[in-house]
Coordinates of C-alpha atoms and ligand atoms in Angstrom, one line a residue:
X1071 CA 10.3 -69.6 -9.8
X1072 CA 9.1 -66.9 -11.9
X1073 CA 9.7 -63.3 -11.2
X1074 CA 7.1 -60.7 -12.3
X1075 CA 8.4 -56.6 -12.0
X1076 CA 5.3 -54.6 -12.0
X1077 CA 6.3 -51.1 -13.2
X1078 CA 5.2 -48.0 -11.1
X1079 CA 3.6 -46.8 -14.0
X1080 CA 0.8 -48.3 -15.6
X1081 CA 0.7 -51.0 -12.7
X1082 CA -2.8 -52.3 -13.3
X1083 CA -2.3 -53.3 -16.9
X1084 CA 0.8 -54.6 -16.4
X1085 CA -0.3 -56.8 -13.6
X1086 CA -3.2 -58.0 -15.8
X1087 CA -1.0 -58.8 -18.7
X1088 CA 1.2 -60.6 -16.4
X1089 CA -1.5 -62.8 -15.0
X1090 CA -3.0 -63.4 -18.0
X1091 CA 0.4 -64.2 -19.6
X1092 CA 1.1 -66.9 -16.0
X1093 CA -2.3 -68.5 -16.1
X1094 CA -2.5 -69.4 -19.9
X1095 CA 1.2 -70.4 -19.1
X1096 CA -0.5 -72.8 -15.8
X1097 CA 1.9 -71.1 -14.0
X1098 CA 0.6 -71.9 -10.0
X1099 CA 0.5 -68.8 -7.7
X1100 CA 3.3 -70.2 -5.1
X1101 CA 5.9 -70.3 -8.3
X1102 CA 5.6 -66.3 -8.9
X1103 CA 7.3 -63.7 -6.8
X1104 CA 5.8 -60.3 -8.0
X1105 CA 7.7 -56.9 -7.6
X1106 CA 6.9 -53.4 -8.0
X1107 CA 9.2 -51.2 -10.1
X1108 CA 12.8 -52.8 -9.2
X1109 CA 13.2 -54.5 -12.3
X1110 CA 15.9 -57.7 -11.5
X1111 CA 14.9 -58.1 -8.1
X1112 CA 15.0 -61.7 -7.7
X1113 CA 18.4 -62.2 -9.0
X1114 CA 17.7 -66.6 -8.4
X1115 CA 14.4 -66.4 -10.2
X1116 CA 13.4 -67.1 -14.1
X1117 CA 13.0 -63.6 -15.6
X1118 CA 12.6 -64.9 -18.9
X1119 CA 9.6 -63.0 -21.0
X1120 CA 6.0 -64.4 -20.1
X1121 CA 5.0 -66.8 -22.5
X1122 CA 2.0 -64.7 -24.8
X1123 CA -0.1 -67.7 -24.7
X1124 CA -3.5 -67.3 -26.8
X1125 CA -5.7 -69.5 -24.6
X1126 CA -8.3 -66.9 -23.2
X1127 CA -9.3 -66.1 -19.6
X1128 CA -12.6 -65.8 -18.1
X1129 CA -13.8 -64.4 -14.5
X1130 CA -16.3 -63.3 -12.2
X1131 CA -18.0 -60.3 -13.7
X1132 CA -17.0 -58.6 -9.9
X1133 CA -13.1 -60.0 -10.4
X1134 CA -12.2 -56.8 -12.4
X1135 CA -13.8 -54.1 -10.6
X1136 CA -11.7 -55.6 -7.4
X1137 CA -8.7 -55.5 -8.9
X1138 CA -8.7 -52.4 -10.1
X1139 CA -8.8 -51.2 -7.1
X1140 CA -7.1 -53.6 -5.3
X1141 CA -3.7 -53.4 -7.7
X1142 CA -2.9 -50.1 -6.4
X1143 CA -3.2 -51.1 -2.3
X1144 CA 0.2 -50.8 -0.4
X1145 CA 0.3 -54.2 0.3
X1146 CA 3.3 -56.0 -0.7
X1147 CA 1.7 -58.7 -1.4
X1148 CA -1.0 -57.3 -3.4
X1149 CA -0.3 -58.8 -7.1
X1150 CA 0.1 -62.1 -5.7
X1151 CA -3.0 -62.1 -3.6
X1152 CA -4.7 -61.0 -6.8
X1153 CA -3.1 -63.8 -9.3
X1154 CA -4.4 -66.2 -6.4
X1155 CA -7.6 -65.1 -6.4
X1156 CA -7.5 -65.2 -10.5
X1157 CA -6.0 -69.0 -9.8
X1158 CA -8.8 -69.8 -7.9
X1159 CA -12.0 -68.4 -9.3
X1160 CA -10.9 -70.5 -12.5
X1161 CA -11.9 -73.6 -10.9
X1162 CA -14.0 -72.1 -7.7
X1163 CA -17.3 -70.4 -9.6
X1164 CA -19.2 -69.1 -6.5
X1165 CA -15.3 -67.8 -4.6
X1166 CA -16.4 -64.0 -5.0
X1167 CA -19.2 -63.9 -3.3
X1168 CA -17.4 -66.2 -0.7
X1169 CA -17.0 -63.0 2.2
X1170 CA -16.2 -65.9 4.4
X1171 CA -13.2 -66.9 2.3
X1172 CA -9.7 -64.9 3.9
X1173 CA -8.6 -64.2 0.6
X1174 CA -11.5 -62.8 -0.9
X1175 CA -12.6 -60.7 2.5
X1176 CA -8.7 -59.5 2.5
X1177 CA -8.9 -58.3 -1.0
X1178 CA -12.5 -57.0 -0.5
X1179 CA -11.1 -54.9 2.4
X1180 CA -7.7 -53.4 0.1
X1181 CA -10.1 -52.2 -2.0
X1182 CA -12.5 -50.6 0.0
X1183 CA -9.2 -48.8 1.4
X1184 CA -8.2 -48.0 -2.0
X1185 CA -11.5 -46.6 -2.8
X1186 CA -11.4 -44.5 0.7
X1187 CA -8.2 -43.1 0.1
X1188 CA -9.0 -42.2 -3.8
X1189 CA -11.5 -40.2 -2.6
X1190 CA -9.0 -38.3 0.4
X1191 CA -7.0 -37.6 -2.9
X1192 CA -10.2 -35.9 -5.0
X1193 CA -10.9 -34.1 -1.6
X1194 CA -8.0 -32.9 -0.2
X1195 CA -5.7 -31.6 -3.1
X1196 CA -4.9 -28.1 -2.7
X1197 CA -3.1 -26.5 -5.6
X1198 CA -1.1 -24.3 -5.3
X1199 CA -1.1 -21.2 -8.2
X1200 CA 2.5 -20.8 -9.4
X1201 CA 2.0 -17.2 -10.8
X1202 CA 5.0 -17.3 -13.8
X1203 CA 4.9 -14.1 -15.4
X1204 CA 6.3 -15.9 -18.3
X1205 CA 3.9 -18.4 -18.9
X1206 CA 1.2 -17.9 -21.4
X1207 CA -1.4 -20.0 -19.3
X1208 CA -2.1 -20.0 -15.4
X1209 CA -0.2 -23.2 -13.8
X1210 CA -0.7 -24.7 -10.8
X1211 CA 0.7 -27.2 -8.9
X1212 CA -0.1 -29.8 -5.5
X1213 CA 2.3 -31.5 -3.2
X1214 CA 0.4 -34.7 -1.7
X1215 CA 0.9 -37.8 0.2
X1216 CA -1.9 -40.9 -0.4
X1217 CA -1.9 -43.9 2.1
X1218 CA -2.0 -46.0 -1.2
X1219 CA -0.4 -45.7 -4.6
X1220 CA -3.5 -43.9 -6.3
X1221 CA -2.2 -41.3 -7.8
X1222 CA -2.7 -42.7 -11.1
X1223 CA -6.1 -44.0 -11.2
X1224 CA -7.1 -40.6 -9.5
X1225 CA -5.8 -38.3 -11.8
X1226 CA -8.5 -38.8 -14.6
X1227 CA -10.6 -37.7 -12.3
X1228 CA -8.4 -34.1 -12.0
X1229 CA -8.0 -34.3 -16.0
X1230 CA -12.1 -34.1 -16.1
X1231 CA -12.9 -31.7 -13.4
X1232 CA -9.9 -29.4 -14.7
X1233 CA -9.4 -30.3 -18.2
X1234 CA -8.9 -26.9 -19.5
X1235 CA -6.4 -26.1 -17.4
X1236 CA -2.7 -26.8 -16.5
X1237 CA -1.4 -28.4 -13.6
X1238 CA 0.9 -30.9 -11.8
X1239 CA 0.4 -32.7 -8.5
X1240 CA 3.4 -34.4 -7.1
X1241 CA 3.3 -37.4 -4.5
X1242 CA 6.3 -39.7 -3.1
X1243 CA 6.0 -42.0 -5.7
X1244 CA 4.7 -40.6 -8.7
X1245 CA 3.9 -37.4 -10.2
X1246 CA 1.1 -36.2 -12.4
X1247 CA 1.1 -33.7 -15.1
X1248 CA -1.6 -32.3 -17.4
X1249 CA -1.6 -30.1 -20.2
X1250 CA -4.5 -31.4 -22.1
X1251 CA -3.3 -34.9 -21.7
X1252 CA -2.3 -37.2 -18.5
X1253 CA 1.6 -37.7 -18.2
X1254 CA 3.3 -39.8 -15.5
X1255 CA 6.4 -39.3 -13.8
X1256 CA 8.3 -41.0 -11.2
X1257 CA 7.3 -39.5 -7.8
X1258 CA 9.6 -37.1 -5.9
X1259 CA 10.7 -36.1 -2.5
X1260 CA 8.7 -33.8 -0.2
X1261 CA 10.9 -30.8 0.3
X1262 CA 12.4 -30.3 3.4
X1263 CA 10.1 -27.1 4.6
X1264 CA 8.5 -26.3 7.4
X1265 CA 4.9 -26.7 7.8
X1266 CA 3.9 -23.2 7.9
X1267 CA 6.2 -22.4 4.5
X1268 CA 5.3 -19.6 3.1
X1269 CA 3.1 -19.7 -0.3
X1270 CA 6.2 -18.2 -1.5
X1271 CA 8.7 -21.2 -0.6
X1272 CA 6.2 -23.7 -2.5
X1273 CA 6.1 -21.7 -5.2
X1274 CA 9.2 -21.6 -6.5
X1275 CA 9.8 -25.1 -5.3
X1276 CA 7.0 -26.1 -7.6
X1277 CA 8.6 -23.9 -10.4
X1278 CA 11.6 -25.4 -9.9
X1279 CA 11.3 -29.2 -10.6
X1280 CA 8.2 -29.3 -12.8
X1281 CA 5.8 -28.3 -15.8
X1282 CA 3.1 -26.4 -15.0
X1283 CA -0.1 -27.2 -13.6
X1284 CA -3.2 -25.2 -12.8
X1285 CA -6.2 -25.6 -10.8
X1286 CA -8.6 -24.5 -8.1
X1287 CA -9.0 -25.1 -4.7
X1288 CA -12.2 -27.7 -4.2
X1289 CA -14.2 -26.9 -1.5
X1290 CA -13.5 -27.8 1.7
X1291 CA -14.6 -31.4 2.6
X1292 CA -17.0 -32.1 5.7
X1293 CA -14.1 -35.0 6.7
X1294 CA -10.8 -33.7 7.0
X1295 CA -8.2 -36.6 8.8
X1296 CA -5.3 -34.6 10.5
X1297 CA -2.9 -36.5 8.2
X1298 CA -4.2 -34.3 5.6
X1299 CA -3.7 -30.9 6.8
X1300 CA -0.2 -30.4 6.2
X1301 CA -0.8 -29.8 3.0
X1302 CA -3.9 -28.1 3.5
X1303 CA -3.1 -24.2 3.8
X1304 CA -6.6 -23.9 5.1
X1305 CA -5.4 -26.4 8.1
X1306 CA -4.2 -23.7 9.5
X1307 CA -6.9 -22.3 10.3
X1308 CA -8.6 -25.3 12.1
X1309 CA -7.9 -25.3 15.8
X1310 CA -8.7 -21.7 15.8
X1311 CA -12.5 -22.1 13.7
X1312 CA -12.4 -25.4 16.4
X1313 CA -12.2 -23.4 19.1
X1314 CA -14.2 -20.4 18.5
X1315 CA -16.9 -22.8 16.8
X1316 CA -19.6 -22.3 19.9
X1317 CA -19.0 -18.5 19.7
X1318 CA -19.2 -17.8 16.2
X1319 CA -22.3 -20.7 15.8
X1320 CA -23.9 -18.2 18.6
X1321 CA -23.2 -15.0 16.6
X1322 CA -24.7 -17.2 13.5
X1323 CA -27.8 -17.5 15.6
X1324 CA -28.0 -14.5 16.4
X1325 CA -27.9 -13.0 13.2
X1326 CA -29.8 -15.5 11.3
X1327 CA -27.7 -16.1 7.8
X1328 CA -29.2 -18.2 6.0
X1329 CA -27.2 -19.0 3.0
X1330 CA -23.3 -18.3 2.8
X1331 CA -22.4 -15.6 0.6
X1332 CA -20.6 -17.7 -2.3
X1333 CA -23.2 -20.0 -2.5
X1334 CA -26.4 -17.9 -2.3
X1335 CA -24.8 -16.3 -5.6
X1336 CA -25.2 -19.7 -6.8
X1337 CA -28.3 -20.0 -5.5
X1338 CA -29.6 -17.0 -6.4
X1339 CA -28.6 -17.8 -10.2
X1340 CA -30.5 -21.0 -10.2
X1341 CA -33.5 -19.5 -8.6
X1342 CA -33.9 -16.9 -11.3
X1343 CA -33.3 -19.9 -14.4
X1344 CA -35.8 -21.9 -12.7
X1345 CA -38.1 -18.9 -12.6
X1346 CA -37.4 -18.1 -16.4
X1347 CA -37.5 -21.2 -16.9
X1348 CA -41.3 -22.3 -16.0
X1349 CA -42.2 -19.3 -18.0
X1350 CA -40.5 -20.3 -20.8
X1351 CA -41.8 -22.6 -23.9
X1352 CA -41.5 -26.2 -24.4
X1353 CA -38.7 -25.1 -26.7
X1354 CA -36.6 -23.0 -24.3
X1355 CA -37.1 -25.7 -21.5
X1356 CA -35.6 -28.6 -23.8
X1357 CA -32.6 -26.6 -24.7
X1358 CA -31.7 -25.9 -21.2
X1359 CA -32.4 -29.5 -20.6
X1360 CA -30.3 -30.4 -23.3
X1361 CA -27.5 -28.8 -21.2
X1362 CA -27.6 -30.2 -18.1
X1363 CA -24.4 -31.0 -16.6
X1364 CA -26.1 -31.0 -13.4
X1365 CA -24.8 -34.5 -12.4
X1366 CA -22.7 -36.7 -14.5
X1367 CA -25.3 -38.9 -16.4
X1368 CA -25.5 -36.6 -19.3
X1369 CA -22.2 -38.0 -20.5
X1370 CA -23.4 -41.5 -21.9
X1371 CA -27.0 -40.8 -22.7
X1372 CA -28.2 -40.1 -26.3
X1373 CA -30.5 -37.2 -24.5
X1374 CA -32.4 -36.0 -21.6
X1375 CA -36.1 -37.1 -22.3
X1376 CA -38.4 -33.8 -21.2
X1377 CA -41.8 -34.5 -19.5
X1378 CA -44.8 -34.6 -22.0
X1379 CA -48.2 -33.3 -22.1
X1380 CA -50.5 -30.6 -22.0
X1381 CA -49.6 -27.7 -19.2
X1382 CA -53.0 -27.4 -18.1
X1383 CA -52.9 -30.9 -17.2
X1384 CA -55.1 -32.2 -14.4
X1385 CA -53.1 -35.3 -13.5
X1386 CA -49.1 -35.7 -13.7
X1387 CA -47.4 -39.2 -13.8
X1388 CA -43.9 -39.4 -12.2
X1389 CA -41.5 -42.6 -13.4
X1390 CA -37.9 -43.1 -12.3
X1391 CA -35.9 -42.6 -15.9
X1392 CA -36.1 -43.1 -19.6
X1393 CA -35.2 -46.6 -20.5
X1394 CA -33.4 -47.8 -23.7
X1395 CA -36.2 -47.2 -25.9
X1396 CA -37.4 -43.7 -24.5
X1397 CA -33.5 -42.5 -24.5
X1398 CA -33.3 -43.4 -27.9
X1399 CA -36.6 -41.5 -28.9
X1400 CA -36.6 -38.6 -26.5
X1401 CA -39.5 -39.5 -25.8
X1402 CA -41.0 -40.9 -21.9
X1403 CA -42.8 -44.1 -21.5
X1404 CA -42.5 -45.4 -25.1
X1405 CA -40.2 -48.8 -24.1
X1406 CA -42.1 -52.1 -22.5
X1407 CA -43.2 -50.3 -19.1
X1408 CA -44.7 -47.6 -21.7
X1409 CA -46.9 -49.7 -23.5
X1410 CA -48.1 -52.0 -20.0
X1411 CA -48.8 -48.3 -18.7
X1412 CA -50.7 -47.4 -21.9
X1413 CA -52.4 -50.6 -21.6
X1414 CA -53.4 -50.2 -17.9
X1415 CA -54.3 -46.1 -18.5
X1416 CA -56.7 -47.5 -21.5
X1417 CA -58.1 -50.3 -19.1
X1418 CA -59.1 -47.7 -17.0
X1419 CA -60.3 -45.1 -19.2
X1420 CA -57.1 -42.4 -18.7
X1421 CA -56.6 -40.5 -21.8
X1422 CA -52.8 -40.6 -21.9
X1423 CA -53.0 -36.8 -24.0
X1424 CA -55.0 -35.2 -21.6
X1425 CA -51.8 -36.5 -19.1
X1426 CA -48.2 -34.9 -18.2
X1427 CA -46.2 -37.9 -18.2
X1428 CA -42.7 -37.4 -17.2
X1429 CA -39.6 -38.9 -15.1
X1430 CA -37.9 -37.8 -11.7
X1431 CA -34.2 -38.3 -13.1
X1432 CA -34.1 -37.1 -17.2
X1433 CA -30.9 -39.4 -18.7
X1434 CA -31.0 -43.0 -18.9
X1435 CA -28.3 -44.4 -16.7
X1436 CA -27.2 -48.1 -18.1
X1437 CA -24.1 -50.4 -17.5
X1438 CA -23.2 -51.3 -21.4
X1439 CA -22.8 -55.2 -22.0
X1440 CA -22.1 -56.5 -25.1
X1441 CA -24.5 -54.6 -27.3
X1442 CA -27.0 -54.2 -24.7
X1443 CA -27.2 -51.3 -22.2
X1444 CA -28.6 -52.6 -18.8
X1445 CA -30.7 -50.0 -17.0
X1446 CA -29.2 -48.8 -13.6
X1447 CA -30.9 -47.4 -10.4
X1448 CA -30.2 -43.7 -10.4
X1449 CA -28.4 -42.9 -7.3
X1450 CA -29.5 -40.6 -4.3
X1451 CA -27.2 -37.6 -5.6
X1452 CA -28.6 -37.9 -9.3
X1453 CA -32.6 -38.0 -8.5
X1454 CA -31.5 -34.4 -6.0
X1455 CA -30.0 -32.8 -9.1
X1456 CA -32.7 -33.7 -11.3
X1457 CA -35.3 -32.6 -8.7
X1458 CA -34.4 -29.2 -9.8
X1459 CA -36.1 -30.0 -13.3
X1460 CA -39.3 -31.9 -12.4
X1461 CA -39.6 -29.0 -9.9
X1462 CA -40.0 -26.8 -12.9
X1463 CA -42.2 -29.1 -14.6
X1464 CA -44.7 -29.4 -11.5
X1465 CA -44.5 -25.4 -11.6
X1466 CA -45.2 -25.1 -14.9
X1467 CA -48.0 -27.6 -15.0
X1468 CA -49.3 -27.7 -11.3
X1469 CA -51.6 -30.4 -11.8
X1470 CA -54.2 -31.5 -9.1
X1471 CA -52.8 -34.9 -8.9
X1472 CA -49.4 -36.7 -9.1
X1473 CA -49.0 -40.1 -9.2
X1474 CA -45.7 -41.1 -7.8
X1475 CA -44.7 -44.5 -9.8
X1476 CA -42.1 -46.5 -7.9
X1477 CA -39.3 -45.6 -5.1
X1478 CA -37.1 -43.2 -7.4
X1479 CA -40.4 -40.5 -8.0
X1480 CA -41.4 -41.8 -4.6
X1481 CA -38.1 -40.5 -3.2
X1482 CA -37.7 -37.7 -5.3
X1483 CA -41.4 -36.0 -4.8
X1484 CA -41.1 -37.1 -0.9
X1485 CA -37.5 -37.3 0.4
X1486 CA -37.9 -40.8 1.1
X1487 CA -39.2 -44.0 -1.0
X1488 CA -39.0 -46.0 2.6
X1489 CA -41.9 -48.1 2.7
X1490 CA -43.2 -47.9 -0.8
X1491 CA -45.2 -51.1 -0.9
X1492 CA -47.3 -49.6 2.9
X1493 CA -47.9 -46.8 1.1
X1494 CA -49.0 -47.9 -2.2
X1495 CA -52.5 -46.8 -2.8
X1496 CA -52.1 -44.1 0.1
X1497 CA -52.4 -40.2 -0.8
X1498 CA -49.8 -38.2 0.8
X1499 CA -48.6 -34.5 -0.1
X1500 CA -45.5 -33.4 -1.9
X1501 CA -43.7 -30.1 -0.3
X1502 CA -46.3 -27.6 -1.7
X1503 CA -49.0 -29.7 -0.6
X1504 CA -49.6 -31.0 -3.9
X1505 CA -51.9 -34.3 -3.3
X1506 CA -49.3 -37.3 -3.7
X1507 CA -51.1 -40.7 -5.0
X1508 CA -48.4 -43.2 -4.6
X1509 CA -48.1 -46.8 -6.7
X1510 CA -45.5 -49.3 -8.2
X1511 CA -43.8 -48.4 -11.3
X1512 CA -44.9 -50.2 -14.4
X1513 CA -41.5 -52.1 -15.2
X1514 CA -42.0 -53.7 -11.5
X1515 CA -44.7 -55.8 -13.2
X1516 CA -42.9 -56.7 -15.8
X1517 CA -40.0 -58.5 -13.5
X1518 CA -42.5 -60.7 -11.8
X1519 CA -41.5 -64.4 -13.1
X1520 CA -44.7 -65.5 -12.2
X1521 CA -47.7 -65.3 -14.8
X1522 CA -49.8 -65.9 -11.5
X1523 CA -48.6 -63.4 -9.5
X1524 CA -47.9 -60.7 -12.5
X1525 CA -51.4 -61.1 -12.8
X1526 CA -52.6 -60.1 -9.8
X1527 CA -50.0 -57.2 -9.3
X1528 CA -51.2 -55.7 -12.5
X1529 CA -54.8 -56.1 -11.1
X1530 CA -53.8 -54.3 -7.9
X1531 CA -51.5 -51.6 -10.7
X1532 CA -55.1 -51.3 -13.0
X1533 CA -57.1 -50.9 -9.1
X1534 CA -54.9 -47.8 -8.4
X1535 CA -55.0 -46.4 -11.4
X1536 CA -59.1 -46.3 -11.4
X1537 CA -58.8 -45.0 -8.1
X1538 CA -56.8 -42.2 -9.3
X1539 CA -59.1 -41.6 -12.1
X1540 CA -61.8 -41.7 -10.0
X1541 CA -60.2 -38.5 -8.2
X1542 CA -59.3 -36.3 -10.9
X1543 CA -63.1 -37.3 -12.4
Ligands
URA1439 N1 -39.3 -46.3 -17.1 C1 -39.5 -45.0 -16.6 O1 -39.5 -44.8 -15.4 N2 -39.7 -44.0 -17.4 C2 -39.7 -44.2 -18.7 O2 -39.8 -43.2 -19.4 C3 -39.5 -45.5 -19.2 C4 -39.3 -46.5 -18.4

């Protein structure tokens, strides 16, 4: 037998080396016993060093991702359920998409539950401000308690949100600090206070056994499990707003608010850029563009890519998001789906220039593999954000006509892209009543395997297109 000790810290890559280490060594999953942070546990076993074979390891692109996750489950059995699973899939190709398989649909389940509870952890933090006169930055500090042992794959997600700040969040089995970088410590033990401790009590608590942290409250989460509220000092608060809820939503009624205070600042404040905005020139719009940190695609694109075309223009063309090409030039519709759309305009006598030709989401969002950068579906949260800027185009331009290519500007002009291919060739209205001519995007074509049928969907493409020239004469 072979004994594995996974440390508490750094448990995924240590699990990874490990397995890596057993399978080059054909070490069979029934002759490893696996162990989490008790170095020596299995006094009987071999705890020689892993041999550092060189042979390499391939899997299932989806292996990774569900270990990731997976690795930090409460499970005891977790690592050796995953080496399994990375014995098997060397031999059984089609085992991950096998939901049937117990192994796979156990795993599958750990790391949904992992997943879940990494989430809880982003949502339900509350720090704590610690308020040392003596310290030359704010520091703040968060006592929490996850179902699984995520605190270490969470905390990036702390270090981005509040990486200019200080803080600390301790949890039974491992605690976090950040002062510009990520540090790991082992956890520690909830002290013994009451549940209605004063702010006070915690505060020198925290002062007491750590380095500083700081950090604000995040909003208040529509999905709060009891569990949670302990550490909540909101919580408190609960059955009373629970109680008083049909009251107060009366009083609500009755006085009509429509937008809480906090956020109608907010609000407010992107109303008036918007409005500056559509006044503003081409110039001014790309620089705010440029930016956007309205939702997190920014990060790995080489730029937003604006609309283009004349503001007067008659006709407006709404894609989903630059591709490789068009993120590379900043430029929309200049890729392969630009030139079959240039094609198909010119087929139908469209003059591209006399167009505004832009995209409902502005960053390209890829996976990269290898050298390539595979295009990715923006998601529902990404085409609301970037609503906000094709709503300033459409002001600025307010064209007679848009054409709404594919589900993403289906969904973002409409709320909903159900049913694109019923309403293909329809004309519907956006929300100011702006006439809505809905078709397929042009990179649909271009995935048809069948010259036949590509032909005859770029038929039906050139037919709308003539139809909306037809309109806008
Ligand atoms: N696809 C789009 O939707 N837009 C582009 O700009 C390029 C490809």
């Amino acid at each position: 037998m072979r004994s594995v000790d996974i440390p508490k810290i750094g448990s995924f890559e240590a699990w990874r080396d490990a397995a890596r280490a057993l399978l080059v060594a054909r070490v069979p999953p029934e002759e490893v016993t696996w162990s989490h942070g008790e170095a020596g546990a299995d006094l009987f076993a071999d705890n020689a060093p892993l041999p550092q074979g060189e042979g390499a390891v391939t899997v299932p692109k989806d292996f990774l991702p569900l270990a990731r996750l997976a690795v930090w489950h409460r499970d005891p059995e977790r690592f050796a359920r995953l080496y399994t699973l990375l014995w098997r899939v060397q031999t059984e190709k089609r085992l991950m998409g096998d939901r049937g398989d117990p192994l796979v649909a156990r795993l599958n389940a750990m790391a949904k539950e992992v997943g879940r509870d990494k989430h809880k952890m982003t949502a339900f933090v509350r720090f704590r401000e610690l308020g040392d006169p003596g310290a030359a930055r704010r520091q703040f500090a968060a006592w929490f308690e996850p179902t699984h042992f995520i605190a270490e794959p969470t905390a990036p997600f702390f270090a981005k949100r509040f990486g200019d700040m200080e803080w600390s969040i301790f949890t039974p089995d491992l605690t976090v600090h950040f002062d510009g970088d990520l540090r790991f410590e082992p956890g520690v033990v909830k002290p013994p206070f009451p549940e209605d401790a004063t702010e006070e009590l915690w505060r020198t608590y925290f002062r007491n056994i750590f380095n500083p942290a700081r950090l604000m409250p995040k909003a208040m989460q529509s999905e709060m499990p009891k569990k949670y509220w302990k550490n909540m000092p909101e919580a408190a608060l609960i059955p009373e707003l629970i109680a008083t809820a049909p009251a107060r939503a009366r009083a609500m009624a009755e006085a009509m608010p429509t937008i809480a205070p906090a956020r109608a600042a907010k609000v407010g404040a992107s109303l008036r850029e918007a409005q500056a905005l559509r006044a503003a020139g081409q110039d001014a719009l790309e620089t705010a563009l440029a930016g956007c940190r309205r939702c997190p695609l920014w990060e790995n694109a080489t730029q937003p890519v604006p609309g283009e075309g004349p503001l007067d223009a008659p006709l407006m063309f709404v894609g989903e998001q630059p591709g490789d090409q068009e993120d590379l030039m900043g430029r929309p519709f200049v890729g392969p789906a630009g030139r079959l759309f240039d094609d198909t305009l010119n087929e139908v006598g469209i003059d591209r220039d006399k167009a505004y030709v832009t995209n409902a989401v502005k960053h390209f969002k890829f996976v990269p593999r290898g050298k390539r950068r595979l295009h990715q579906n923006p998601n529902r949260d990404e085409i609301e954000h970037c609503k906000w800027w094709l709503g300033i185009e459409r002001e600025r331009v307010q064209p007679d006509l848009i054409v709404a290519m594919g589900g993403t500007a289906l969904e973002s002009l409409t709320g909903s892209r159900k049913n694109l291919l019923k309403r293909r060739g329809q004309v519907e209205a956006c929300d100011d009543g702006t006439p809505l001519f809905v078709t397929v995007h042009p990179s649909f074509l271009l995935r048809i395997p069948d010259r036949v049928r590509q032909n005859e969907e770029r038929a039906r493409f050139r037919e709308d297109l003539a139809r909306v020239r037809a309109m806008v004469g």
